[in-house]
Short mmCIF file of C-alpha atoms in Angstrom, two decimals:
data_model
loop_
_atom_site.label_atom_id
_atom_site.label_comp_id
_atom_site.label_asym_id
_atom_site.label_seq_id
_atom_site.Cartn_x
_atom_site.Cartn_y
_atom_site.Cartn_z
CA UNK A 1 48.23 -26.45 22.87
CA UNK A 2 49.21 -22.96 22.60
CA UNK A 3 50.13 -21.12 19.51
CA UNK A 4 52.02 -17.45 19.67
CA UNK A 5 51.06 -15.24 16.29
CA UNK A 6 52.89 -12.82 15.23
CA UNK A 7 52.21 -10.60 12.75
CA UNK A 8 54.86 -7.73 10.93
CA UNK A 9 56.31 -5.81 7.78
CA UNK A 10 59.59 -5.90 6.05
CA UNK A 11 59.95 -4.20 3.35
CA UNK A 12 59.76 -5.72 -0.45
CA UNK A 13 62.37 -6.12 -2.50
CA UNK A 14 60.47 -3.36 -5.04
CA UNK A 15 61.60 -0.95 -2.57
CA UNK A 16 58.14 0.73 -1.68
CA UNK A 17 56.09 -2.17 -0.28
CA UNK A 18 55.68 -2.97 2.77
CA UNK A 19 55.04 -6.87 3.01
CA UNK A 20 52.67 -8.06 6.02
CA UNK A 21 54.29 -11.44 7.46
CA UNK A 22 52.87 -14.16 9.84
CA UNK A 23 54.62 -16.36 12.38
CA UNK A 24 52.63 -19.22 14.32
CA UNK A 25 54.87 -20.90 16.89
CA UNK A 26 53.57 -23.69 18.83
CA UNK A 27 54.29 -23.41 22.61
CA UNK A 28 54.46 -26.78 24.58
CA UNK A 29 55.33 -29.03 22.69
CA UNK A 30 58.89 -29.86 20.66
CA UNK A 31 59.48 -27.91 17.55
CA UNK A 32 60.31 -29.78 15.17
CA UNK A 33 60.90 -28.23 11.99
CA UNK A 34 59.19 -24.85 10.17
CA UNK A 35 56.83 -24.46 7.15
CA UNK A 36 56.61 -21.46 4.78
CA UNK A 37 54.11 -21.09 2.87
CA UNK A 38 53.61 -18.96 -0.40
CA UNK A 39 49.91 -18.30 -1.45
CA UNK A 40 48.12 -17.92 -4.30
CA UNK A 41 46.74 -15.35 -6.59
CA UNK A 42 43.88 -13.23 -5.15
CA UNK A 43 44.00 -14.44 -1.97
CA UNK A 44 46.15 -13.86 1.19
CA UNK A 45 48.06 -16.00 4.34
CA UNK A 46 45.43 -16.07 7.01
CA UNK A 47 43.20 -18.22 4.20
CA UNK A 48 45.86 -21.21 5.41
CA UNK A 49 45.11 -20.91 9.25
CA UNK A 50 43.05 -23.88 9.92
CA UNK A 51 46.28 -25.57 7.64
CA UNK A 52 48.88 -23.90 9.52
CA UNK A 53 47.19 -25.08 13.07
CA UNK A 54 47.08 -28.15 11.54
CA UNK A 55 50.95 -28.12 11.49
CA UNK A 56 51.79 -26.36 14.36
CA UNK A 57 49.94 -29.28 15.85
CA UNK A 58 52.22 -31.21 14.85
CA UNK A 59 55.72 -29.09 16.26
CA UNK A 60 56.10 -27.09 13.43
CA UNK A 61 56.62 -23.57 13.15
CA UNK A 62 54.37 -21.99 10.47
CA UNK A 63 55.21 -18.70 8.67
CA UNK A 64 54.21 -17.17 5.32
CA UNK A 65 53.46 -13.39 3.87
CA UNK A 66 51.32 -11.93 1.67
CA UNK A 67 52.62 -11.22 -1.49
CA UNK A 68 52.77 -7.88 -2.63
CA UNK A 69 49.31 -6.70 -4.44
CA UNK A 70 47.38 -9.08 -1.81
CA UNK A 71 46.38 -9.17 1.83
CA UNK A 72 47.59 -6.92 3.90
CA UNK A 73 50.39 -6.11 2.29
CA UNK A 74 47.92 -3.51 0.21
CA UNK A 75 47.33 0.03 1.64
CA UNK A 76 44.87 0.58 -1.19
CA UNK A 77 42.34 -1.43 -2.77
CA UNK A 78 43.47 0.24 -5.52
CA UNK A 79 47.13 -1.74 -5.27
CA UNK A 80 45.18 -5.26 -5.32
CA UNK A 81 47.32 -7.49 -7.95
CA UNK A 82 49.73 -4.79 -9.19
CA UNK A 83 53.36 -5.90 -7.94
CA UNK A 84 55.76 -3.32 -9.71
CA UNK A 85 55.73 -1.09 -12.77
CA UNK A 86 58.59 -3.65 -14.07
CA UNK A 87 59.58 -7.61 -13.18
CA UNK A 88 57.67 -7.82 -10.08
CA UNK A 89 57.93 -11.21 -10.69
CA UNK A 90 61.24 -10.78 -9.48
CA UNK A 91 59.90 -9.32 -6.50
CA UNK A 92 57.58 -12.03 -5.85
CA UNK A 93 60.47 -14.48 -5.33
CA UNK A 94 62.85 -12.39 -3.37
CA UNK A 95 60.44 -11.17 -0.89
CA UNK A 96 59.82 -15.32 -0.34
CA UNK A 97 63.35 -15.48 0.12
CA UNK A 98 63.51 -12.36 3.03
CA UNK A 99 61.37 -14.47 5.04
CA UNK A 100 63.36 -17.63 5.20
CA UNK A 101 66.74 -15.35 5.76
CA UNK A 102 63.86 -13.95 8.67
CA UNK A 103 63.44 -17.17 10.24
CA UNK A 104 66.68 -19.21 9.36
CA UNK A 105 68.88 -16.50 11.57
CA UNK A 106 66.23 -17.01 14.31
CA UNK A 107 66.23 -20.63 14.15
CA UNK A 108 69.45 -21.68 12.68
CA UNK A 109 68.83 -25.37 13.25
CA UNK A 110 65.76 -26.55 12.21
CA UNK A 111 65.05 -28.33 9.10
CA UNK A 112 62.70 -25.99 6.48
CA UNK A 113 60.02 -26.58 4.20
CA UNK A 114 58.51 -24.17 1.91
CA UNK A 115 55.15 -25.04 0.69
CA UNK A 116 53.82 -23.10 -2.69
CA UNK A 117 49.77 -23.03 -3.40
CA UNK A 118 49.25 -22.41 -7.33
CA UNK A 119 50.44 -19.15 -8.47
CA UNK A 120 52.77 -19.46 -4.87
CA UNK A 121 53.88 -22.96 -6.17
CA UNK A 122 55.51 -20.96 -9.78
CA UNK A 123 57.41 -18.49 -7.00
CA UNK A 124 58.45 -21.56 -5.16
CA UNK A 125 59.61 -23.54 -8.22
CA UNK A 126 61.81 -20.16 -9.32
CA UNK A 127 63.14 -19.84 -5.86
CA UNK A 128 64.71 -23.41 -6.05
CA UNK A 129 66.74 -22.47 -8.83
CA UNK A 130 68.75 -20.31 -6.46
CA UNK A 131 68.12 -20.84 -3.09
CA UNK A 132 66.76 -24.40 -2.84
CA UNK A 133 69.90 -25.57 -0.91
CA UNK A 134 68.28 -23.55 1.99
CA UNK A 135 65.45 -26.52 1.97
CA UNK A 136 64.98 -29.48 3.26
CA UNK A 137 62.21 -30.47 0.83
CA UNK A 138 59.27 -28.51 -1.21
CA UNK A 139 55.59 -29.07 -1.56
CA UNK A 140 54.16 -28.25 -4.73
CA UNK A 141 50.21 -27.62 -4.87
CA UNK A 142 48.06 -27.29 -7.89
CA UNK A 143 50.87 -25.94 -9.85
CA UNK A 144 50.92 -24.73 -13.82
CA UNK A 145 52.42 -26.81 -16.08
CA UNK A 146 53.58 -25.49 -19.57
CA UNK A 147 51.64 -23.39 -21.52
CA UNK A 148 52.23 -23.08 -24.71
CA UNK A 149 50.46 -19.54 -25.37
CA UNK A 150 51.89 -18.07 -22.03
CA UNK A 151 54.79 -16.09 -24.04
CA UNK A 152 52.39 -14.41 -26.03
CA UNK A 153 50.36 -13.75 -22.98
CA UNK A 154 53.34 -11.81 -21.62
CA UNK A 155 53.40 -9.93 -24.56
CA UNK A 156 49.48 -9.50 -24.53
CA UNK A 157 49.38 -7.87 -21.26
CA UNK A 158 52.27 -6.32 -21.70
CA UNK A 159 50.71 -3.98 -24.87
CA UNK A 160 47.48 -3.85 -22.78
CA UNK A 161 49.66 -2.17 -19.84
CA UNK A 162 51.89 0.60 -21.85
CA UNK A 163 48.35 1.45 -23.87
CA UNK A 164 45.84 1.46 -20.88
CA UNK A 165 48.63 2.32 -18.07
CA UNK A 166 50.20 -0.43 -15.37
CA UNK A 167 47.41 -0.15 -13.27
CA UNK A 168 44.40 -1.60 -15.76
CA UNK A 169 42.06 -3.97 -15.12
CA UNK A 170 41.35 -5.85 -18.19
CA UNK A 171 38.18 -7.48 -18.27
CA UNK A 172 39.80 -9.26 -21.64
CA UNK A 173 42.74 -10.97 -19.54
CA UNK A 174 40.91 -12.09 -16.85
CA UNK A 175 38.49 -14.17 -19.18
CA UNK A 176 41.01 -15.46 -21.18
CA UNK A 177 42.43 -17.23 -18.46
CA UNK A 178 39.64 -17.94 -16.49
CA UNK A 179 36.82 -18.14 -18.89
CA UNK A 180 36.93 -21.58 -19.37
CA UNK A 181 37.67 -23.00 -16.07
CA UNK A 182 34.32 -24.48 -14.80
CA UNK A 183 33.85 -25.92 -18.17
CA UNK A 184 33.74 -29.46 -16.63
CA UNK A 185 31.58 -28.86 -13.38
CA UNK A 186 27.61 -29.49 -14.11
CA UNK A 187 25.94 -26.47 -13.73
CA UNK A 188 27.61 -24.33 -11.59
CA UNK A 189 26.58 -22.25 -9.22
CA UNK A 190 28.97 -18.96 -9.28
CA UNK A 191 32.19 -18.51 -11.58
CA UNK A 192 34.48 -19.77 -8.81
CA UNK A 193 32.82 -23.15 -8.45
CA UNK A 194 36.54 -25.03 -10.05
CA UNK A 195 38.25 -23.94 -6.75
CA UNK A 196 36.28 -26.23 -4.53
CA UNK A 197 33.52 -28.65 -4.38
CA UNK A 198 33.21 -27.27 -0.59
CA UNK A 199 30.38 -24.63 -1.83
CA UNK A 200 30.76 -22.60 1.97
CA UNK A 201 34.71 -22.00 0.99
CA UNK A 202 33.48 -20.98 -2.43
CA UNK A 203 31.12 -18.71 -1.14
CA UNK A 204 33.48 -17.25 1.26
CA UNK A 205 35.96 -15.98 -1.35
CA UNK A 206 33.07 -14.64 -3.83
CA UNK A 207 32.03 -12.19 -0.93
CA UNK A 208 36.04 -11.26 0.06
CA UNK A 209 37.25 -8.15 -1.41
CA UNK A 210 40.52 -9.75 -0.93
CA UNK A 211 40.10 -12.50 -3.15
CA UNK A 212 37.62 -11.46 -5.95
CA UNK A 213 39.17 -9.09 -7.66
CA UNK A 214 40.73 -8.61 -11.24
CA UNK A 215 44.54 -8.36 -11.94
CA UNK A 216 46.42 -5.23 -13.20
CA UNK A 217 47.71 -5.88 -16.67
CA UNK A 218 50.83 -5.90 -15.31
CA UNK A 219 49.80 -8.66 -12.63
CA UNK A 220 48.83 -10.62 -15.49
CA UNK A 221 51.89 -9.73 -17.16
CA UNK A 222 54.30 -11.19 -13.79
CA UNK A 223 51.90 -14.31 -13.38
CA UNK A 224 52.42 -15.50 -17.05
CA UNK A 225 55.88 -14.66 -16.87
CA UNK A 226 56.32 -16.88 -13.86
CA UNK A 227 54.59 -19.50 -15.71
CA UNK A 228 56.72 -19.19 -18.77
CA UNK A 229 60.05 -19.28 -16.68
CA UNK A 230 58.69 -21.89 -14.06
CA UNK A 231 58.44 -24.27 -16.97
CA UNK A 232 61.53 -23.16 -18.57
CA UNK A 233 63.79 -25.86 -19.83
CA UNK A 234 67.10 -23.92 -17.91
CA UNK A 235 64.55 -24.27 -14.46
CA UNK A 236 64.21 -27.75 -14.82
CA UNK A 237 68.43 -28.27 -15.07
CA UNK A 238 69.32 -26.22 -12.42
CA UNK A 239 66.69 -27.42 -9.77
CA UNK A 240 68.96 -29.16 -6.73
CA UNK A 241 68.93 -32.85 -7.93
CA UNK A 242 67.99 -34.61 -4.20
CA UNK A 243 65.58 -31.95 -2.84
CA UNK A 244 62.85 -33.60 -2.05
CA UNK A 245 59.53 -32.53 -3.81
CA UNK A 246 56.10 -33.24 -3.66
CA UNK A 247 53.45 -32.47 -6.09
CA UNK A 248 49.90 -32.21 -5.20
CA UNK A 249 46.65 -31.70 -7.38
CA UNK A 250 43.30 -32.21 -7.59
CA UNK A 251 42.22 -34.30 -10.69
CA UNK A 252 39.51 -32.26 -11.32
CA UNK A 253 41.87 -28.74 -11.24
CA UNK A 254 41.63 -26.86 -14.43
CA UNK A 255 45.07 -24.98 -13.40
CA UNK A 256 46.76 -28.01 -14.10
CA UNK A 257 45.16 -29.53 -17.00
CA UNK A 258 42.92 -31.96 -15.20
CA UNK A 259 46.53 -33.55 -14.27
CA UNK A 260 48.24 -33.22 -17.48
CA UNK A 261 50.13 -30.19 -16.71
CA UNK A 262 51.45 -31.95 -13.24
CA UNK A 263 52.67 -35.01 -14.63
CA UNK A 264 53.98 -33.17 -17.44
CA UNK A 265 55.45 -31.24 -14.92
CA UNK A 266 57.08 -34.36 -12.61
CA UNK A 267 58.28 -35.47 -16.05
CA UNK A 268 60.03 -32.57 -16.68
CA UNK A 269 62.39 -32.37 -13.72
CA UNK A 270 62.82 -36.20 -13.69
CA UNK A 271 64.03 -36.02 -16.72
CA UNK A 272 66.49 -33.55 -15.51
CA UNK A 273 67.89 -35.61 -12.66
CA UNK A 274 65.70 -34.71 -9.78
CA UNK A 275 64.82 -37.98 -9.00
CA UNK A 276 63.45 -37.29 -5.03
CA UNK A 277 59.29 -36.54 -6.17
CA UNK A 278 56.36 -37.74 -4.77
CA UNK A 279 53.31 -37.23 -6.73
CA UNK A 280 49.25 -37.54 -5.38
CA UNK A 281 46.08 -37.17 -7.03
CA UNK A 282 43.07 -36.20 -5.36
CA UNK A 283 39.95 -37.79 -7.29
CA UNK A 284 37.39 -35.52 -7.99
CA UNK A 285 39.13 -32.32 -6.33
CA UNK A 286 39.81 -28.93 -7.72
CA UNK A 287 42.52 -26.48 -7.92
CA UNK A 288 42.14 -25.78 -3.34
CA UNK A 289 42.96 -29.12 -2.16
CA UNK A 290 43.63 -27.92 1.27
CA UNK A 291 40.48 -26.11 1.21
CA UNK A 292 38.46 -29.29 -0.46
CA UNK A 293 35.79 -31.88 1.55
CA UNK A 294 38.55 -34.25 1.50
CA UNK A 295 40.80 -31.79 3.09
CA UNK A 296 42.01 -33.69 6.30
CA UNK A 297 43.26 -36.49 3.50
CA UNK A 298 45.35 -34.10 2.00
CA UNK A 299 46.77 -32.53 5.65
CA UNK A 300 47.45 -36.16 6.77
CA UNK A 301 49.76 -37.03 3.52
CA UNK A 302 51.30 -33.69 3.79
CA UNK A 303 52.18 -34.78 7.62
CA UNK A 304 53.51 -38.47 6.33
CA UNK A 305 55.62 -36.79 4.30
CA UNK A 306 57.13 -34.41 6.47
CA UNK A 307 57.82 -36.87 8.58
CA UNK A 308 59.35 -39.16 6.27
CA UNK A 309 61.66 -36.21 5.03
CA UNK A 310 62.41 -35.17 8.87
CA UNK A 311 63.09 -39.00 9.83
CA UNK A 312 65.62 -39.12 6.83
CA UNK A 313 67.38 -35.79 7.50
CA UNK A 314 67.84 -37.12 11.02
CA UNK A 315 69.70 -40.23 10.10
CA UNK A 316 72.12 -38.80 6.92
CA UNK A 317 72.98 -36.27 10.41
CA UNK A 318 73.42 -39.49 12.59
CA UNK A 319 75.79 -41.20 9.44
CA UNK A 320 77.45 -37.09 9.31
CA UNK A 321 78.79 -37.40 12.67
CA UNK A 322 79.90 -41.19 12.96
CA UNK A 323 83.29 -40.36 12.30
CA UNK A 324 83.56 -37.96 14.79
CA UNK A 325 82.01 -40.11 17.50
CA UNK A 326 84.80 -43.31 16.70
CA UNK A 327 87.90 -40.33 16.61
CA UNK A 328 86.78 -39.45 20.31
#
């Protein structure tokens, strides 16, 4: 099988960036549906290509960019994690949303998932709140669950931004949300050991410029804020009641409280009437499952549910145009 890649820029809702976009089309085969996928923090799309093969594999379209302050959408190294002076959390989510406008004029008809990795999966929950009607379903993976400190976080980086300018890299942010993240792993062998137990992945984003690097204060100050309205209470109410969700963690993944913050998480918009989730544990994974040992586990339950959510849109289209059929 064939896949076309495309790579291009639009231009970011913050009105200067220019955001780097990916499009892998499989040729030869039925397309059946497309993917988008939002990354995480410090690292970039083309991290997801043996993923996104995976799926085009499988007839789906695969598309994603890299957020602003990551990948290629930086000019500078200097730009790594700094969004905007101001709300460039906002940013974050409307840039998202150019790409599915992108791909949803080009291919009006096919069913579409977006798929949100950590720090991508708080953009993705936001993005529901407003455009989730565009979706056919949502995958959730190693998301944040509530934080109680995360306001004063905000307000943290915030001070450390107007005193040290928008552009500082505070050594005292980073390890306050970091610090303690391989607490649980047996002697570990660099600081990034809690992403995965797959040591040549680990070793592959210590040496990438791309990847290890330290947040602006303002970066810190967008991630925290995406966290704090992520898991805020008006979110959780306004999320479309029968999208289909899944949530997806690593028991072992610090991000989301060894579990806690996921189920706490699930709980949250159940208890708000979105009643369509699917929930999976990996045991003994981190915070990458799709970049864990157990990886092609993980692929093949993201498959069975795409399928299951494809099959299902399929038939409430067959029961849609019954009516029609008996008036002719």
């Amino acid at each position: 099988m064939n896949i076309k890649c495309t790579q291009n820029i639009y231009k970011s809702a913050n009105g200067v960036s220019n955001v780097t976009y990916y499009i892998l089309v499989p040729e030869g085969v039925e397309v059946r549906g497309i993917v988008q996928l939002s990354h995480g923090m410090c690292e970039y799309f083309s991290r997801y290509t043996a993923f996104a093969k995976y799926l085009c594999g499988l007839g789906f379209i695969v598309c994603g960019n890299d957020h602003i302050g990551h990948g290629a959408s930086v000019s500078r190294t200097a730009d790594l994690g700094f969004f905007a002076a101001r709300d460039g959390w906002k940013y974050l989510v409307e840039d998202v949303k150019h790409l599915t406008d992108l791909m949803q004029r080009r291919y009006p008809d096919l069913p579409y998932f977006l798929l949100g990795h950590s720090m991508g999966s708080l953009i993705a929950r936001l993005y529901l709140l407003d455009y989730g009607e565009k979706l056919s379903g949502c995958i959730l993976i190693g998301t944040v669950g509530p934080i109680a400190a995360s306001g004063s976080i905000v307000h943290l980086a915030d001070s450390v931004a107007r005193s040290r300018g928008i552009t500082y890299r505070s050594g005292l942010l980073s390890n306050l949300v970091f610090k303690g993240f391989n607490r649980k792993i047996k002697q570990p062998k660099t600081v990034f050991d809690w992403l995965s137990r797959d040591e040549a992945v680990v070793s592959l984003y210590q040496s990438d410029e791309k990847c290890n690097f330290v947040f602006t204060a303002t970066g810190f100050r967008d991630l925290f804020t995406l966290i704090t309205k992520a898991n805020n209470p008006v979110t959780f109410r306004k999320t479309p009641k029968e999208l289909p969700l899944l949530f997806i963690s690593g028991d072992k993944d610090p991000v989301g409280r060894y579990g806690e913050g996921v189920r706490r998480t699930v709980n949250l918009y159940r208890g708000n009437g979105v009643k369509n989730i699917e929930v999976i544990f990996y045991k003994d994974a981190r915070h990458e499952v799709l970049n864990e040992l157990d990886r092609l586990e993980t692929f093949g339950d993201i498959s069975r549910w795409l399928e299951t959510h494809l099959a299902a849109r399929a038939a409430r289209q067959a029961v849609e145009q019954e009516p029609e059929t008996a008036a002719e």
